[in-house]
XYZ file of C-alpha atoms in Angstrom:
262
model
C 0.000 0.000 0.000
C 2.708 2.497 0.967
C 4.693 1.660 -2.161
C 1.634 2.305 -4.339
C 0.989 5.625 -2.592
C 4.597 6.668 -3.201
C 4.181 5.775 -6.875
C 0.881 7.585 -7.470
C 0.259 9.972 -10.358
C 0.505 12.954 -8.019
C 3.696 11.721 -6.342
C 5.470 11.273 -9.669
C 4.328 14.731 -10.744
C 5.604 16.274 -7.500
C 8.992 14.551 -7.721
C 9.395 15.517 -11.381
C 8.451 19.093 -10.518
C 11.126 19.359 -7.840
C 13.703 18.118 -10.326
C 12.786 20.951 -12.715
C 13.762 23.461 -10.076
C 13.330 26.669 -12.077
C 9.914 25.744 -13.470
C 8.820 24.422 -10.056
C 9.776 27.648 -8.294
C 7.823 29.655 -10.880
C 4.803 27.382 -10.499
C 4.804 27.864 -6.741
C 4.662 31.628 -7.209
C 1.376 31.153 -9.059
C 0.043 28.660 -6.503
C 0.666 31.223 -3.764
C -0.972 33.883 -5.939
C -4.060 31.698 -6.293
C -4.300 31.228 -2.524
C -3.914 34.959 -1.924
C -6.523 35.854 -4.530
C -9.071 33.426 -3.115
C -8.532 34.904 0.349
C -9.115 38.431 -0.993
C -12.106 37.762 -3.245
C -15.293 35.744 -2.965
C -15.067 33.106 -5.646
C -12.688 31.869 -8.294
C -9.975 34.377 -9.370
C -9.527 35.104 -13.044
C -6.309 35.032 -15.020
C -5.678 38.774 -14.889
C -5.917 38.850 -11.105
C -3.506 35.917 -10.843
C -0.988 37.479 -13.223
C -1.132 40.757 -11.335
C -0.679 39.041 -7.991
C 2.189 36.875 -9.237
C 3.927 39.886 -10.748
C 4.996 38.115 -13.926
C 4.059 38.371 -17.598
C 0.949 36.704 -18.987
C 3.130 34.396 -21.059
C 4.607 32.885 -17.878
C 1.121 32.238 -16.530
C 0.311 30.233 -19.658
C 3.631 28.405 -19.437
C 2.682 27.238 -15.950
C -0.980 26.403 -16.452
C -1.990 26.941 -20.069
C -3.466 24.230 -22.311
C -0.067 23.672 -23.938
C 1.894 23.596 -20.696
C 4.055 20.478 -20.544
C 4.087 19.634 -16.860
C 0.577 20.161 -15.538
C -0.867 17.721 -13.047
C -4.246 17.492 -14.715
C -2.620 16.551 -18.017
C -1.124 13.561 -16.217
C -4.430 12.589 -14.677
C -6.158 12.900 -18.023
C -3.660 10.406 -19.391
C -3.623 8.002 -16.417
C -7.116 8.335 -14.848
C -9.306 10.177 -17.388
C -12.607 9.357 -15.651
C -11.341 10.962 -12.453
C -9.943 13.974 -14.314
C -13.410 14.604 -15.767
C -14.611 15.430 -12.241
C -12.337 18.509 -12.290
C -13.653 20.928 -14.933
C -11.226 23.379 -16.505
C -13.247 26.079 -18.279
C -10.285 28.448 -17.975
C -6.548 28.459 -17.380
C -7.203 29.849 -13.906
C -9.416 26.850 -13.115
C -6.679 24.494 -14.245
C -4.258 26.263 -11.938
C -6.745 26.083 -9.070
C -6.865 22.291 -9.053
C -3.079 22.128 -8.972
C -2.985 24.701 -6.194
C -5.264 22.519 -4.078
C -2.841 19.585 -4.426
C 0.137 21.821 -3.670
C -1.562 23.263 -0.569
C -2.663 19.799 0.591
C 0.706 18.118 0.085
C 2.033 18.805 3.581
C -1.091 17.165 5.040
C -0.551 14.194 2.728
C 3.096 13.858 3.767
C 2.144 13.806 7.441
C -0.610 11.281 6.761
C 1.816 8.956 4.951
C 4.165 9.023 7.932
C 1.302 8.364 10.343
C -0.123 5.304 8.532
C 3.152 3.376 8.420
C 2.316 -0.064 9.785
C -1.448 0.587 9.877
C -4.078 -1.538 8.164
C -6.236 -0.212 5.331
C -9.209 0.509 7.575
C -7.260 2.848 9.863
C -5.444 4.440 6.930
C -8.767 5.221 5.231
C -10.335 6.695 8.326
C -7.301 8.824 9.112
C -7.258 10.097 5.518
C -10.855 11.259 5.891
C -9.994 13.211 9.042
C -6.857 14.718 7.458
C -8.847 15.793 4.390
C -11.586 17.346 6.522
C -8.960 19.191 8.568
C -7.335 20.537 5.395
C -10.664 21.732 3.997
C -11.575 23.454 7.257
C -8.268 25.332 7.203
C -8.499 26.265 3.514
C -12.107 27.386 3.286
C -11.448 30.165 0.770
C -9.570 27.844 -1.573
C -12.161 25.088 -1.231
C -14.990 27.549 -1.815
C -13.312 28.740 -5.024
C -13.069 25.128 -6.216
C -16.675 24.304 -5.237
C -15.376 22.090 -2.404
C -13.845 19.500 -4.687
C -11.299 17.355 -2.832
C -7.682 17.627 -4.002
C -7.458 15.117 -6.816
C -4.470 13.387 -5.217
C -6.556 12.622 -2.102
C -9.132 10.829 -4.249
C -6.417 8.754 -5.884
C -4.875 7.967 -2.480
C -8.212 6.878 -1.060
C -8.762 4.467 -3.960
C -5.258 3.049 -3.499
C -5.785 2.467 0.221
C -9.086 0.709 -0.457
C -6.990 -1.837 -2.333
C -8.699 -2.887 -5.529
C -12.150 -1.815 -4.402
C -14.008 1.170 -5.901
C -12.336 3.077 -8.716
C -11.038 6.625 -8.082
C -13.941 8.226 -9.912
C -16.407 6.359 -7.665
C -14.467 7.328 -4.542
C -14.783 11.002 -5.529
C -18.453 11.348 -4.514
C -18.213 10.401 -0.808
C -15.127 12.590 -0.369
C -16.850 15.511 -2.099
C -19.859 15.082 0.191
C -17.526 15.046 3.195
C -16.118 18.421 2.185
C -19.615 19.774 1.556
C -20.386 18.835 5.178
C -17.356 20.866 6.256
C -18.591 23.772 4.133
C -22.097 23.635 5.600
C -20.889 23.882 9.211
C -17.912 26.272 9.563
C -17.483 25.499 13.259
C -17.758 21.729 12.870
C -14.576 19.934 14.028
C -12.948 17.779 11.308
C -13.547 14.655 13.415
C -17.278 15.380 13.529
C -17.397 15.922 9.781
C -15.614 12.609 9.318
C -18.108 10.894 11.631
C -20.952 12.153 9.447
C -19.480 10.136 6.582
C -19.000 7.002 8.695
C -21.757 4.909 7.146
C -20.672 5.650 3.587
C -17.075 4.979 4.546
C -18.066 1.615 6.026
C -19.764 0.668 2.759
C -16.509 1.331 0.927
C -14.319 -0.418 3.468
C -16.372 -3.594 3.783
C -15.481 -5.101 0.385
C -11.856 -4.056 0.863
C -11.746 -5.798 4.237
C -13.379 -8.888 2.744
C -10.778 -9.000 -0.041
C -7.970 -8.758 2.504
C -9.500 -11.559 4.574
C -9.782 -13.758 1.502
C -6.126 -13.117 0.713
C -5.145 -14.174 4.231
C -7.328 -17.267 3.924
C -5.648 -18.248 0.650
C -2.236 -17.791 2.244
C -3.243 -20.044 5.156
C -4.443 -22.738 2.756
C -1.163 -22.614 0.868
C 0.812 -22.957 4.105
C -1.238 -26.002 5.110
C -0.851 -27.723 1.742
C 2.899 -27.171 1.706
C 3.371 -28.800 5.140
C 4.068 -32.564 4.664
C 3.791 -33.341 8.403
C 0.048 -32.707 8.754
C -1.984 -35.890 9.235
C -5.023 -36.786 7.163
C -7.277 -36.391 10.192
C -5.937 -32.923 10.884
C -6.362 -31.969 7.234
C -10.038 -32.949 7.440
C -10.513 -30.773 10.518
C -8.756 -27.843 8.860
C -10.887 -28.352 5.768
C -14.076 -27.973 7.792
C -12.721 -24.802 9.445
C -11.717 -23.283 6.125
C -15.106 -24.112 4.616
C -16.840 -22.307 7.474
C -14.512 -19.320 7.131
C -15.228 -19.141 3.415
C -18.976 -19.174 3.998
C -18.628 -16.313 6.490
C -16.596 -14.284 4.001
C -19.143 -14.831 1.249
C -21.941 -13.817 3.576
C -20.080 -10.638 4.631
C -19.630 -9.561 1.020
C -23.338 -9.819 0.256
C -23.076 -13.155 -1.586
C -24.570 -15.446 1.061
C -27.765 -15.782 -0.922
C -25.996 -17.028 -4.040
C -23.900 -19.410 -1.916
C -26.975 -20.925 -0.328
C -28.538 -21.385 -3.737
């Protein structure tokens, strides 16, 4: 899980950006400009306001975030996860920059979350991600308001990775977006309370992931038994009955008990 998170689309983009030091430094000037503009105005800033705040020429703005820019994050998501990228509309260059700014502003939260989940199971990692995301949104209300409370796209990808082969990133988007809408609706609501409001939906996502993990552990146990030549026939029969019962429980927990009984 950790390896996959450190190899995500957003991680590769971030690492590549830091290697292109000059371009990366220029991009960060415009990310900071976007944050400042959203704090000063109610709504999404336009290109002219961003250029004026950044203090550079319009051509540089288009080099950073224009449709022909070579290193934009959304271009990478459109290539790797196009269905997820469709959830982030880009009617203007400023909008394109806004989605990148959200990832840039969120990255420190993501880094801390990655350190915190080392050694944790998927369930705890998912729940802590929800709290971290709610905390970020509560602290960046102006930015989130400008982006219509869309979660940073990297957080959606991370959540899908942690679920481990469960829902696709584009399907994970909706519960996370609703979580942030809950933060928006109650400015004084603590992030933990906002996360609790999404508990039932989170459980629905985690249940199939937990079932898949249990099945993987069951398969590993079976393989260990079969590879042990010292187990007697009687003991194998007992283990077989136990494994059959465990399998029936797993099928029932994943909503397939009815088909199993049939």
